[in-house]
Tab-separated table of C-alpha atoms and ligand atoms in Angstrom:
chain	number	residue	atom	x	y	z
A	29	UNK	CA	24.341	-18.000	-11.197
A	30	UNK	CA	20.581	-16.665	-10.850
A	31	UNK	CA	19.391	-15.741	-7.604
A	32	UNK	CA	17.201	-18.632	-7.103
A	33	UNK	CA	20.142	-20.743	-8.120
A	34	UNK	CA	22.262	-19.320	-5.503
A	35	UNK	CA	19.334	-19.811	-3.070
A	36	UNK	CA	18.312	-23.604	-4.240
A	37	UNK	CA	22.764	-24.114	-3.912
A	38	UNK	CA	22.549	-22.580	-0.241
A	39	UNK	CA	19.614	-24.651	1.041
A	40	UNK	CA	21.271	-27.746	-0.308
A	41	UNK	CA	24.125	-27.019	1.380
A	42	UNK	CA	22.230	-26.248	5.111
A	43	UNK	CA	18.970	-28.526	4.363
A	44	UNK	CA	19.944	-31.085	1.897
A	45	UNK	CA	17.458	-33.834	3.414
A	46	UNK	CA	14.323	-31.735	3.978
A	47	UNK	CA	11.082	-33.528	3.549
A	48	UNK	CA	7.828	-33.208	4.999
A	49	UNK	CA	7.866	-34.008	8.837
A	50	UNK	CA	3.456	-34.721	9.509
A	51	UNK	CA	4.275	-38.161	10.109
A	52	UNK	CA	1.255	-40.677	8.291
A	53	UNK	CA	1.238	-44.168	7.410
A	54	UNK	CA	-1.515	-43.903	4.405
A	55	UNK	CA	-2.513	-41.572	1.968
A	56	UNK	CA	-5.631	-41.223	4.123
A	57	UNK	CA	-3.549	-40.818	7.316
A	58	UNK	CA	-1.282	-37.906	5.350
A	59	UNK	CA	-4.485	-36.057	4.120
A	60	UNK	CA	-6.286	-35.689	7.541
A	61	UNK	CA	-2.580	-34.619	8.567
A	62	UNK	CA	-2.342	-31.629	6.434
A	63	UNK	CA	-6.004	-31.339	7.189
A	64	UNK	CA	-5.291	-30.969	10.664
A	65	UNK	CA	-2.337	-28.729	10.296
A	66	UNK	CA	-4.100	-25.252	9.500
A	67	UNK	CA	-2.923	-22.993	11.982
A	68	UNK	CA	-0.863	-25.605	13.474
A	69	UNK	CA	2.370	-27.221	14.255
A	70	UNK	CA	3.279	-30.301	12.660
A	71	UNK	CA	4.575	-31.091	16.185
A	72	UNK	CA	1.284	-30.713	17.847
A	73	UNK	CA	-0.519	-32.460	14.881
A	74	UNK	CA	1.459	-35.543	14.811
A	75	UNK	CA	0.915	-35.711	18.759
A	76	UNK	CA	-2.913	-35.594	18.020
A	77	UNK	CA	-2.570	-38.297	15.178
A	78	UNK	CA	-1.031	-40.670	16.744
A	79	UNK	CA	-3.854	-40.795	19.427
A	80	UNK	CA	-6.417	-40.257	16.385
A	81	UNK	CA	-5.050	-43.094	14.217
A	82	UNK	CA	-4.703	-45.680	17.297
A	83	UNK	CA	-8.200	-45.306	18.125
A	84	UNK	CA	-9.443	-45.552	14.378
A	85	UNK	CA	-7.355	-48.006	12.720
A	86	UNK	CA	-9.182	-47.828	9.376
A	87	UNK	CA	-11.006	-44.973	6.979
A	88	UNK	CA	-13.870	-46.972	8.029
A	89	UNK	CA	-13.734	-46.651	11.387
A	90	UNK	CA	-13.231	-43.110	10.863
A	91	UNK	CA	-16.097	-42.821	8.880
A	92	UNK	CA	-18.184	-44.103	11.499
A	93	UNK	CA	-16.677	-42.369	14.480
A	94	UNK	CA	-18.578	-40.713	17.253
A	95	UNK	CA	-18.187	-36.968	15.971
A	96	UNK	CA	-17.634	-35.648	19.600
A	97	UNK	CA	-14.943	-37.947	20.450
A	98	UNK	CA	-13.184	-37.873	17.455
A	99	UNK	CA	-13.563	-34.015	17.830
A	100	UNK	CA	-12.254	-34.008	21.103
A	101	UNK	CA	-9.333	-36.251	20.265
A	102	UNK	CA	-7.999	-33.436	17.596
A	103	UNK	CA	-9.484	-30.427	19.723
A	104	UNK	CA	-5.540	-29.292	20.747
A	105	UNK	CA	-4.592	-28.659	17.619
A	106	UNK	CA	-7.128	-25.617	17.130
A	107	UNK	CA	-10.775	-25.536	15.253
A	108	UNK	CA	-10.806	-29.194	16.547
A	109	UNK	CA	-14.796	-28.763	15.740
A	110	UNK	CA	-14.573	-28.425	12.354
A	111	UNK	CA	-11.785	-30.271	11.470
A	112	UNK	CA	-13.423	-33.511	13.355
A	113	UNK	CA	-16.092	-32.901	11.287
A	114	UNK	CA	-14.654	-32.673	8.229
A	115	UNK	CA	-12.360	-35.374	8.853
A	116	UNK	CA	-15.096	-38.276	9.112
A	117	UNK	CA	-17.165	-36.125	6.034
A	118	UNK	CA	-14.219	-36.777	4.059
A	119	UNK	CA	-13.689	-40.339	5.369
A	120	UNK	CA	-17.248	-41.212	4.473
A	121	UNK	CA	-16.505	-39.419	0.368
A	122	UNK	CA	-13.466	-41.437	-0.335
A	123	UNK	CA	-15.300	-44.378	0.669
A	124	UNK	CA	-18.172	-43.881	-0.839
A	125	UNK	CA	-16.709	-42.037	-4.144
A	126	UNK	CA	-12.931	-43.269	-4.259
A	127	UNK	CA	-12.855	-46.548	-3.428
A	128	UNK	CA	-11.024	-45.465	-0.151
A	129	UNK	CA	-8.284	-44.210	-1.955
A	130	UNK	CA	-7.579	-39.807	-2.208
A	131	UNK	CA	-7.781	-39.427	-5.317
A	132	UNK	CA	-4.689	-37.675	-7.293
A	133	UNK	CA	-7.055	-35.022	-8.752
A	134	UNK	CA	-6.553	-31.165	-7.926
A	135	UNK	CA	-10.374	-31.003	-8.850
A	136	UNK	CA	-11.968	-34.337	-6.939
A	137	UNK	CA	-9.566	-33.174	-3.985
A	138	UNK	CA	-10.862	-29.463	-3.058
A	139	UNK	CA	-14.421	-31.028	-3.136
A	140	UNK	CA	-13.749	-32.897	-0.505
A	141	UNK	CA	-15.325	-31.587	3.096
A	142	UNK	CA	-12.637	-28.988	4.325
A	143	UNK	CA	-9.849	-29.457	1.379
A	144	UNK	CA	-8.740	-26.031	0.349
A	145	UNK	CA	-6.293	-25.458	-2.442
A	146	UNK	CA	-3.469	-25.551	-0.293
A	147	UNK	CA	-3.959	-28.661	1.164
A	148	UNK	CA	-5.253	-30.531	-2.256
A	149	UNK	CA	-1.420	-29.635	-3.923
A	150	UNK	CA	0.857	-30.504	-0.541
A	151	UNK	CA	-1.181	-33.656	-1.001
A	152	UNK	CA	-0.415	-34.024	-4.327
A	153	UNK	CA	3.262	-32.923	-4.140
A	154	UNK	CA	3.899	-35.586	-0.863
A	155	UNK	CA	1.618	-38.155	-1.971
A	156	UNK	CA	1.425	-38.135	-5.533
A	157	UNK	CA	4.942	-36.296	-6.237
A	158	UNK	CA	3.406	-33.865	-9.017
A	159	UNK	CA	5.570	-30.635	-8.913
A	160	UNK	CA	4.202	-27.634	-7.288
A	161	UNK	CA	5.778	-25.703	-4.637
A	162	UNK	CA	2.612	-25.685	-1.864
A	163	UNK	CA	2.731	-22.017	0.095
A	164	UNK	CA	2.523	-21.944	3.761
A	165	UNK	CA	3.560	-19.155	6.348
A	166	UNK	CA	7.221	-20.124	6.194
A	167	UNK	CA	7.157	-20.263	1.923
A	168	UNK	CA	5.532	-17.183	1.864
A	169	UNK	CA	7.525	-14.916	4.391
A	170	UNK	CA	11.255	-16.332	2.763
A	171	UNK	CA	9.972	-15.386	-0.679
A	172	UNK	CA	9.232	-11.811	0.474
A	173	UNK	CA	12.388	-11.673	2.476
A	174	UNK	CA	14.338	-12.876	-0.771
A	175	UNK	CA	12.614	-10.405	-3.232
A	176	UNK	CA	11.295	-13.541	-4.588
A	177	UNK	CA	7.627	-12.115	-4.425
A	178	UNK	CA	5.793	-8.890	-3.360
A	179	UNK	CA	5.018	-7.518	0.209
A	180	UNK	CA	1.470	-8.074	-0.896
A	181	UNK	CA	1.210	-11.159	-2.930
A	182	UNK	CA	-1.015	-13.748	-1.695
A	183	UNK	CA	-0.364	-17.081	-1.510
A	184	UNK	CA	-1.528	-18.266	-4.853
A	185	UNK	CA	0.510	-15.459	-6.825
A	186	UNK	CA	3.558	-16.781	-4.744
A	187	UNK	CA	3.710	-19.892	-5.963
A	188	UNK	CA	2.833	-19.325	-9.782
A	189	UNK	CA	5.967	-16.727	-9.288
A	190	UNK	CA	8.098	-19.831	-7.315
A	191	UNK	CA	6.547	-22.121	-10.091
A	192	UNK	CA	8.029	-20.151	-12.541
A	193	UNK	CA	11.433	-19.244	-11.152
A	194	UNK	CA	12.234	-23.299	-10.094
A	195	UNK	CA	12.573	-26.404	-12.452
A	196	UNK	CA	9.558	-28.727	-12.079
A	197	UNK	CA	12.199	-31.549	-11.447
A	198	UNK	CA	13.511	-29.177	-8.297
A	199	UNK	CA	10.451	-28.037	-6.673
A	200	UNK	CA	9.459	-30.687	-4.658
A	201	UNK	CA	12.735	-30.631	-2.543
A	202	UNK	CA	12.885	-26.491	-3.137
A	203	UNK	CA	9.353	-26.523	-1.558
A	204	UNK	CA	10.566	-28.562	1.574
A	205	UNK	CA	13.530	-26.377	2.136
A	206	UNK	CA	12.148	-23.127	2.437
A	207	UNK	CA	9.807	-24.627	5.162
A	208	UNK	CA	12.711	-25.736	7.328
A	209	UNK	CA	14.557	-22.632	6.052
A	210	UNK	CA	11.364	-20.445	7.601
A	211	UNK	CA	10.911	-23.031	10.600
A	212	UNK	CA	14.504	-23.016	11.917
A	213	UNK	CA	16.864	-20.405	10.044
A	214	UNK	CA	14.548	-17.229	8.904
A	215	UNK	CA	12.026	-17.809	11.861
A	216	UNK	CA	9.691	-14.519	11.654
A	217	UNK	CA	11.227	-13.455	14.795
A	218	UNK	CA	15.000	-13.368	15.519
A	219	UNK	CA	15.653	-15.003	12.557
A	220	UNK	CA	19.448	-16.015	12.406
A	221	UNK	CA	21.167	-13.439	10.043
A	222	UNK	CA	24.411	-13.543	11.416
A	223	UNK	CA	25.070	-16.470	10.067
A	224	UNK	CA	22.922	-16.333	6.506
A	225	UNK	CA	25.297	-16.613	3.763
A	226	UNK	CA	22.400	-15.216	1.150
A	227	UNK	CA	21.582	-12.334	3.291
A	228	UNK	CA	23.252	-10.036	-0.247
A	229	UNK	CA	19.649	-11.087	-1.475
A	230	UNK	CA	17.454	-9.929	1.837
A	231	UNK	CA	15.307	-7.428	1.384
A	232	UNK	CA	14.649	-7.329	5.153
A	233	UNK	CA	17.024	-5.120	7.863
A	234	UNK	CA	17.184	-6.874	11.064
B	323	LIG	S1	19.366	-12.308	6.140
B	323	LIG	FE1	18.030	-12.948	7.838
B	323	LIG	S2	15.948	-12.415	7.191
B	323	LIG	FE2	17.258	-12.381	5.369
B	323	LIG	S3	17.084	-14.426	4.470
B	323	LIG	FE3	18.863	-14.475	5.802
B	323	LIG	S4	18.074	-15.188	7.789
B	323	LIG	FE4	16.305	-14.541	6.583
């Protein structure tokens, strides 16, 4: 068995339901989510969009919104200026270009107001299920930890390397897992390697 075969076996054994926990209703409601969770928890955002999605119950209302209440509505979640902003920006494109739908297009995607490359694939990979393996803080750290990429790679070398190293079919679930492996197994401190049957693969001595 290859490494990331033993790994893949292991999370399927500790996480085998993993799956994205932003909580949205719409593809619209899912994209401000990730939008909204730079830098954040998805605790703290789906407390903010729940307030956020029962005050605007359509894109449309969105795109109208008052920018400083809106702003203040998703201000706890950090850079609540422009995040607001780009929020009802982005409301006001897929209206106006989309027909009010996101569009499953890497390209259309980071041109929206405030889509990066990271959120454009999660929101392909939930939404759209294409296969990618999206990199956050908790993908990043377990592939360093398990020698999977360098100390120094950055996030978009990470995930051509995961890309590589998992079946297209597999990444989708993979890519879920090492979140909730990172959020409540490997946490970047105290993580729990007592109990870690693939610490033979750490590169890290706690
Ligand atoms: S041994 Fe510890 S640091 Fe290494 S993968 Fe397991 S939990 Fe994470």
């Amino acid at each position: 068995m290859t490494k990331i075969d033993e790994v893949l076996a292991y999370f399927d054994e500790i996480l085998p339901n993993a799956s994205c926990e932003l909580e949205y209703t719409s593809d619209y409601s899912f994209l401000f989510a990730v939008m909204l969770s730079a830098q954040a928890t998805d605790k703290g955002v789906n407390k903010v969009t729940k307030i956020l999605f029962e005050k605007y119950k359509s894109l449309n209302e969105i795109a109208l919104a008052n920018e400083a209440e809106l702003i203040k509505i998703v201000m706890p979640v950090g850079l609540g200026k422009n995040k607001g902003h780009n929020i009802i920006e982005t409301a006001k494109v897929l209206l106006e270009k989309y027909n009010g739908k996101v569009p499953n297009d890497f390209g259309a995607l980071v041109n929206l107001p405030g889509v990066g490359i990271k959120t454009a694939n999660v929101v392909r990979c939930e939404l759209f299920k294409e296969p990618s393996v999206p990199v956050d803080t908790h993908v990043a750290r377990i592939s360093k930890r398990l020698g999977f990429a360098k100390k120094d790679d950055d996030v978009l070398t990470i995930e051509k390397k995961l890309e590589k190293l998992i079946e297209p079919n597999r990444q989708i679930k993979a890519h879920h897992q090492f979140i909730h492996f990172g959020r409540y197994f490997c946490k970047a401190k105290n993580p729990d390697c007592q109990n870690c049957k693939i610490k033979q693969h750490c590169k890290e001595k706690f």
